[in-house]
PDB file of C-alpha atoms in Angstrom:
ATOM      1  CA  MET X   1      26.494 262.322  27.555  1.00 61.00           C
ATOM      2  CA  ARG X   2      22.876 261.694  28.527  1.00 63.00           C
ATOM      3  CA  ALA X   3      21.751 262.638  24.718  1.00 59.00           C
ATOM      4  CA  LEU X   4      24.390 260.037  23.618  1.00 53.00           C
ATOM      5  CA  LEU X   5      22.974 257.338  25.953  1.00 53.00           C
ATOM      6  CA  LEU X   6      19.470 258.077  24.994  1.00 55.00           C
ATOM      7  CA  ALA X   7      20.245 257.929  21.291  1.00 53.00           C
ATOM      8  CA  LEU X   8      21.905 254.581  22.028  1.00 52.00           C
ATOM      9  CA  GLY X   9      19.016 253.177  23.778  1.00 57.00           C
ATOM     10  CA  CYS X  10      16.691 254.313  20.939  1.00 53.00           C
ATOM     11  CA  VAL X  11      18.965 252.533  18.318  1.00 52.00           C
ATOM     12  CA  LEU X  12      19.251 249.467  20.423  1.00 57.00           C
ATOM     13  CA  GLY X  13      15.553 249.489  21.060  1.00 56.00           C
ATOM     14  CA  LEU X  14      14.679 249.744  17.376  1.00 52.00           C
ATOM     15  CA  SER X  15      17.185 246.860  16.668  1.00 52.00           C
ATOM     16  CA  ALA X  16      15.562 244.729  19.312  1.00 50.00           C
ATOM     17  CA  GLN X  17      12.264 245.159  17.716  1.00 60.00           C
ATOM     18  CA  GLU X  18      13.696 244.312  14.346  1.00 66.00           C
ATOM     19  CA  SER X  19      15.760 241.346  15.349  1.00 71.00           C
ATOM     20  CA  PRO X  20      15.064 239.954  18.734  1.00 87.00           C
ATOM     21  CA  PHE X  21      17.755 238.181  20.656  1.00 90.00           C
ATOM     22  CA  PRO X  22      18.246 234.601  19.447  1.00 88.00           C
ATOM     23  CA  LYS X  23      16.986 231.683  21.433  1.00 88.00           C
ATOM     24  CA  PRO X  24      19.097 228.930  22.533  1.00 85.00           C
ATOM     25  CA  THR X  25      19.439 226.043  20.048  1.00 83.00           C
ATOM     26  CA  ALA X  26      19.486 222.238  20.865  1.00 84.00           C
ATOM     27  CA  HIS X  27      23.177 222.587  21.221  1.00 86.00           C
ATOM     28  CA  HIS X  28      22.922 225.244  23.893  1.00 88.00           C
ATOM     29  CA  LEU X  29      20.078 223.259  25.783  1.00 82.00           C
ATOM     30  CA  ALA X  30      22.264 220.177  25.697  1.00 87.00           C
ATOM     31  CA  MET X  31      24.914 222.022  27.987  1.00 86.00           C
ATOM     32  CA  LYS X  32      22.381 222.383  30.854  1.00 90.00           C
ATOM     33  CA  ASP X  33      23.447 218.981  32.213  1.00 91.00           C
ATOM     34  CA  MET X  34      26.923 220.456  32.614  1.00 93.00           C
ATOM     35  CA  VAL X  35      25.774 223.138  35.128  1.00 95.00           C
ATOM     36  CA  GLY X  36      26.516 222.780  38.683  1.00 97.00           C
ATOM     37  CA  THR X  37      29.304 221.759  40.970  1.00 98.00           C
ATOM     38  CA  TRP X  38      31.435 218.635  40.248  1.00 98.00           C
ATOM     39  CA  THR X  39      34.199 216.586  41.890  1.00 98.00           C
ATOM     40  CA  ALA X  40      36.986 216.091  39.400  1.00 98.00           C
ATOM     41  CA  VAL X  41      39.720 213.327  39.337  1.00 98.00           C
ATOM     42  CA  ALA X  42      42.336 213.997  36.720  1.00 97.00           C
ATOM     43  CA  ARG X  43      45.121 211.601  35.541  1.00 97.00           C
ATOM     44  CA  MET X  44      48.082 212.954  33.700  1.00 95.00           C
ATOM     45  CA  TYR X  45      50.146 210.593  31.816  1.00 94.00           C
ATOM     46  CA  MET X  46      53.574 212.227  31.947  1.00 88.00           C
ATOM     47  CA  GLU X  47      55.774 209.525  30.733  1.00 86.00           C
ATOM     48  CA  PRO X  48      54.839 206.232  28.640  1.00 84.00           C
ATOM     49  CA  GLY X  49      54.833 203.157  30.947  1.00 89.00           C
ATOM     50  CA  LYS X  50      54.721 205.062  34.195  1.00 93.00           C
ATOM     51  CA  PRO X  51      51.629 205.505  36.280  1.00 95.00           C
ATOM     52  CA  PRO X  52      49.746 208.759  35.931  1.00 96.00           C
ATOM     53  CA  MET X  53      49.865 211.678  38.220  1.00 95.00           C
ATOM     54  CA  VAL X  54      46.601 212.003  39.832  1.00 96.00           C
ATOM     55  CA  SER X  55      44.919 215.316  41.013  1.00 96.00           C
ATOM     56  CA  LYS X  56      41.603 215.875  42.516  1.00 97.00           C
ATOM     57  CA  GLY X  57      39.447 219.158  42.484  1.00 97.00           C
ATOM     58  CA  THR X  58      36.260 220.894  42.187  1.00 98.00           C
ATOM     59  CA  GLU X  59      34.812 222.516  38.961  1.00 98.00           C
ATOM     60  CA  VAL X  60      31.699 224.840  39.290  1.00 98.00           C
ATOM     61  CA  ASN X  61      29.753 225.504  35.919  1.00 98.00           C
ATOM     62  CA  THR X  62      27.152 228.197  35.397  1.00 97.00           C
ATOM     63  CA  LEU X  63      25.039 229.189  32.311  1.00 96.00           C
ATOM     64  CA  VAL X  64      25.797 232.819  31.506  1.00 96.00           C
ATOM     65  CA  ALA X  65      24.647 235.271  28.622  1.00 93.00           C
ATOM     66  CA  GLY X  66      21.105 233.901  28.248  1.00 90.00           C
ATOM     67  CA  GLY X  67      22.132 230.241  28.262  1.00 90.00           C
ATOM     68  CA  PHE X  68      24.432 230.580  25.323  1.00 93.00           C
ATOM     69  CA  TRP X  69      27.672 229.919  27.449  1.00 96.00           C
ATOM     70  CA  ILE X  70      28.914 227.783  30.143  1.00 96.00           C
ATOM     71  CA  LYS X  71      31.304 229.630  32.420  1.00 98.00           C
ATOM     72  CA  THR X  72      33.633 227.213  34.229  1.00 98.00           C
ATOM     73  CA  GLU X  73      35.908 227.297  37.247  1.00 98.00           C
ATOM     74  CA  LEU X  74      38.316 224.659  38.207  1.00 98.00           C
ATOM     75  CA  LYS X  75      40.115 224.512  41.619  1.00 98.00           C
ATOM     76  CA  ALA X  76      42.478 221.500  42.199  1.00 96.00           C
ATOM     77  CA  GLU X  77      45.959 220.664  43.521  1.00 93.00           C
ATOM     78  CA  MET X  78      48.553 219.693  41.168  1.00 89.00           C
ATOM     79  CA  MET X  79      52.197 218.720  41.702  1.00 85.00           C
ATOM     80  CA  GLY X  80      51.598 220.002  45.352  1.00 90.00           C
ATOM     81  CA  GLN X  81      50.462 223.368  44.144  1.00 93.00           C
ATOM     82  CA  ALA X  82      46.993 225.107  44.106  1.00 97.00           C
ATOM     83  CA  PHE X  83      45.795 224.809  40.484  1.00 96.00           C
ATOM     84  CA  GLU X  84      43.063 227.426  39.069  1.00 98.00           C
ATOM     85  CA  GLY X  85      41.656 227.304  35.629  1.00 97.00           C
ATOM     86  CA  HIS X  86      38.802 229.314  34.019  1.00 98.00           C
ATOM     87  CA  GLY X  87      36.925 228.611  30.804  1.00 98.00           C
ATOM     88  CA  LEU X  88      33.997 229.723  28.713  1.00 98.00           C
ATOM     89  CA  PHE X  89      32.484 227.292  26.214  1.00 96.00           C
ATOM     90  CA  GLY X  90      29.477 227.205  24.125  1.00 95.00           C
ATOM     91  CA  PHE X  91      28.043 226.831  20.631  1.00 94.00           C
ATOM     92  CA  ASP X  92      28.546 229.558  17.993  1.00 95.00           C
ATOM     93  CA  ALA X  93      25.548 229.319  15.657  1.00 93.00           C
ATOM     94  CA  ARG X  94      26.946 231.701  13.243  1.00 93.00           C
ATOM     95  CA  GLN X  95      30.101 229.432  12.551  1.00 94.00           C
ATOM     96  CA  ASN X  96      28.242 226.159  13.460  1.00 94.00           C
ATOM     97  CA  ALA X  97      30.823 225.106  15.798  1.00 96.00           C
ATOM     98  CA  HIS X  98      31.305 224.556  19.383  1.00 95.00           C
ATOM     99  CA  VAL X  99      33.891 227.043  20.636  1.00 98.00           C
ATOM    100  CA  GLY X 100      35.582 228.247  23.801  1.00 97.00           C
ATOM    101  CA  SER X 101      38.575 229.411  25.748  1.00 98.00           C
ATOM    102  CA  TRP X 102      40.519 228.176  28.588  1.00 97.00           C
ATOM    103  CA  VAL X 103      43.257 229.758  30.927  1.00 98.00           C
ATOM    104  CA  ASP X 104      44.924 228.620  34.005  1.00 96.00           C
ATOM    105  CA  ASN X 105      47.691 229.398  36.342  1.00 96.00           C
ATOM    106  CA  SER X 106      50.190 226.506  35.002  1.00 91.00           C
ATOM    107  CA  ASP X 107      51.134 228.567  32.107  1.00 90.00           C
ATOM    108  CA  THR X 108      50.508 232.204  30.449  1.00 91.00           C
ATOM    109  CA  TRP X 109      48.965 230.946  27.171  1.00 93.00           C
ATOM    110  CA  MET X 110      45.188 230.780  26.297  1.00 96.00           C
ATOM    111  CA  ALA X 111      43.822 227.722  24.626  1.00 96.00           C
ATOM    112  CA  VAL X 112      41.000 228.719  22.003  1.00 98.00           C
ATOM    113  CA  THR X 113      38.990 225.557  21.035  1.00 97.00           C
ATOM    114  CA  ARG X 114      36.697 224.690  18.240  1.00 98.00           C
ATOM    115  CA  GLY X 115      34.913 221.606  17.324  1.00 97.00           C
ATOM    116  CA  THR X 116      31.845 219.491  16.870  1.00 96.00           C
ATOM    117  CA  CYS X 117      29.370 217.455  18.726  1.00 91.00           C
ATOM    118  CA  ALA X 118      27.820 214.131  18.268  1.00 90.00           C
ATOM    119  CA  LYS X 119      25.119 211.830  20.008  1.00 85.00           C
ATOM    120  CA  ASP X 120      22.777 214.619  20.684  1.00 85.00           C
ATOM    121  CA  CYS X 121      25.594 216.885  21.729  1.00 88.00           C
ATOM    122  CA  ARG X 122      26.462 214.438  24.712  1.00 91.00           C
ATOM    123  CA  GLU X 123      29.817 214.188  23.009  1.00 94.00           C
ATOM    124  CA  GLN X 124      32.165 217.040  21.899  1.00 96.00           C
ATOM    125  CA  THR X 125      35.332 216.912  20.180  1.00 97.00           C
ATOM    126  CA  LEU X 126      37.445 220.041  20.382  1.00 98.00           C
ATOM    127  CA  PHE X 127      40.741 220.937  18.915  1.00 98.00           C
ATOM    128  CA  PHE X 128      43.273 223.660  19.799  1.00 97.00           C
ATOM    129  CA  GLU X 129      46.647 224.768  19.109  1.00 97.00           C
ATOM    130  CA  GLY X 130      48.946 224.976  22.245  1.00 93.00           C
ATOM    131  CA  TYR X 131      52.182 223.607  23.701  1.00 89.00           C
ATOM    132  CA  ASP X 132      53.231 220.218  24.753  1.00 81.00           C
ATOM    133  CA  GLY X 133      54.918 219.201  28.027  1.00 75.00           C
ATOM    134  CA  ALA X 134      58.288 220.376  26.569  1.00 83.00           C
ATOM    135  CA  GLY X 135      56.858 223.803  25.698  1.00 86.00           C
ATOM    136  CA  LYS X 136      56.798 223.045  21.976  1.00 89.00           C
ATOM    137  CA  PRO X 137      53.870 224.043  19.756  1.00 94.00           C
ATOM    138  CA  SER X 138      51.413 221.284  19.331  1.00 95.00           C
ATOM    139  CA  THR X 139      47.755 220.438  18.381  1.00 97.00           C
ATOM    140  CA  HIS X 140      45.580 219.116  21.053  1.00 97.00           C
ATOM    141  CA  LYS X 141      42.255 217.239  20.961  1.00 98.00           C
ATOM    142  CA  GLU X 142      39.687 216.964  23.699  1.00 98.00           C
ATOM    143  CA  VAL X 143      37.000 214.631  23.858  1.00 98.00           C
ATOM    144  CA  HIS X 144      34.131 215.541  26.430  1.00 97.00           C
ATOM    145  CA  VAL X 145      31.285 212.944  27.092  1.00 96.00           C
ATOM    146  CA  GLN X 146      28.247 213.626  29.367  1.00 95.00           C
ATOM    147  CA  VAL X 147      27.796 210.085  30.417  1.00 96.00           C
ATOM    148  CA  ASP X 148      24.672 210.701  32.190  1.00 95.00           C
ATOM    149  CA  ARG X 149      23.257 213.666  34.369  1.00 94.00           C
ATOM    150  CA  ASP X 150      25.699 213.065  37.148  1.00 97.00           C
ATOM    151  CA  HIS X 151      28.940 211.861  35.288  1.00 98.00           C
ATOM    152  CA  ARG X 152      31.093 213.474  32.609  1.00 97.00           C
ATOM    153  CA  THR X 153      34.584 212.582  31.218  1.00 98.00           C
ATOM    154  CA  MET X 154      37.226 214.455  29.420  1.00 98.00           C
ATOM    155  CA  THR X 155      40.036 213.060  27.758  1.00 98.00           C
ATOM    156  CA  MET X 156      42.844 215.071  26.268  1.00 97.00           C
ATOM    157  CA  PHE X 157      45.279 214.145  23.512  1.00 96.00           C
ATOM    158  CA  VAL X 158      48.453 215.722  21.878  1.00 95.00           C
ATOM    159  CA  LYS X 159      49.342 215.056  18.179  1.00 95.00           C
ATOM    160  CA  ALA X 160      52.506 213.016  17.958  1.00 92.00           C
ATOM    161  CA  LYS X 161      55.112 213.604  15.120  1.00 92.00           C
ATOM    162  CA  ASP X 162      53.580 210.423  13.461  1.00 95.00           C
ATOM    163  CA  GLY X 163      50.202 212.267  13.172  1.00 95.00           C
ATOM    164  CA  THR X 164      48.427 210.150  15.701  1.00 96.00           C
ATOM    165  CA  PHE X 165      47.021 211.456  18.808  1.00 96.00           C
ATOM    166  CA  LYS X 166      48.530 210.234  22.332  1.00 94.00           C
ATOM    167  CA  LYS X 167      46.450 210.674  25.429  1.00 95.00           C
ATOM    168  CA  VAL X 168      48.125 212.832  27.931  1.00 94.00           C
ATOM    169  CA  MET X 169      45.202 213.480  30.379  1.00 96.00           C
ATOM    170  CA  ASP X 170      41.772 212.128  31.308  1.00 98.00           C
ATOM    171  CA  MET X 171      39.376 213.510  33.834  1.00 98.00           C
ATOM    172  CA  GLU X 172      36.269 211.867  35.522  1.00 98.00           C
ATOM    173  CA  TYR X 173      33.544 214.331  36.892  1.00 98.00           C
ATOM    174  CA  THR X 174      30.902 213.396  39.383  1.00 98.00           C
ATOM    175  CA  ARG X 175      28.172 215.746  40.395  1.00 98.00           C
ATOM    176  CA  ALA X 176      28.582 217.122  43.816  1.00 96.00           C
ATOM    177  CA  LYS X 177      25.597 215.974  46.171  1.00 83.00           C
TER     178      LYS X 177
END
């Protein structure tokens, strides 16, 4: 076993010398403003013409894996229950795309996101296949905006039968002091 580990170490050592680990790109560096603890206010639009359901929570974001990824943890109260969500988001330079994953305790499926950024990566538009409020397969769109160092927003849309995207949720984040 030790010989195997030694051989693996030598191979990895040679590989590291031949191709050093990549450095974070401008896409990765733009994520730094997301790091920290945030208070979050979410508004979920359950039915047209009715007031949104409002939830409040806390999100903690940390840079992981050499600054390539944001690990996020969101805790809130939703519909009188404890809500917990976890995500991993970043920029995949090989695919030239912003990618991520999200899981939470409101359902058993995982959202796998893919999208682009604009405005010096202060705005990201991500898409994923998931389920609507009735449990039917649907296409979702999220628009994340880093307003300034201490404020962010996220707006989620679901694709309607007519092909347009209807807003189902928005969130406002404020950096915790």
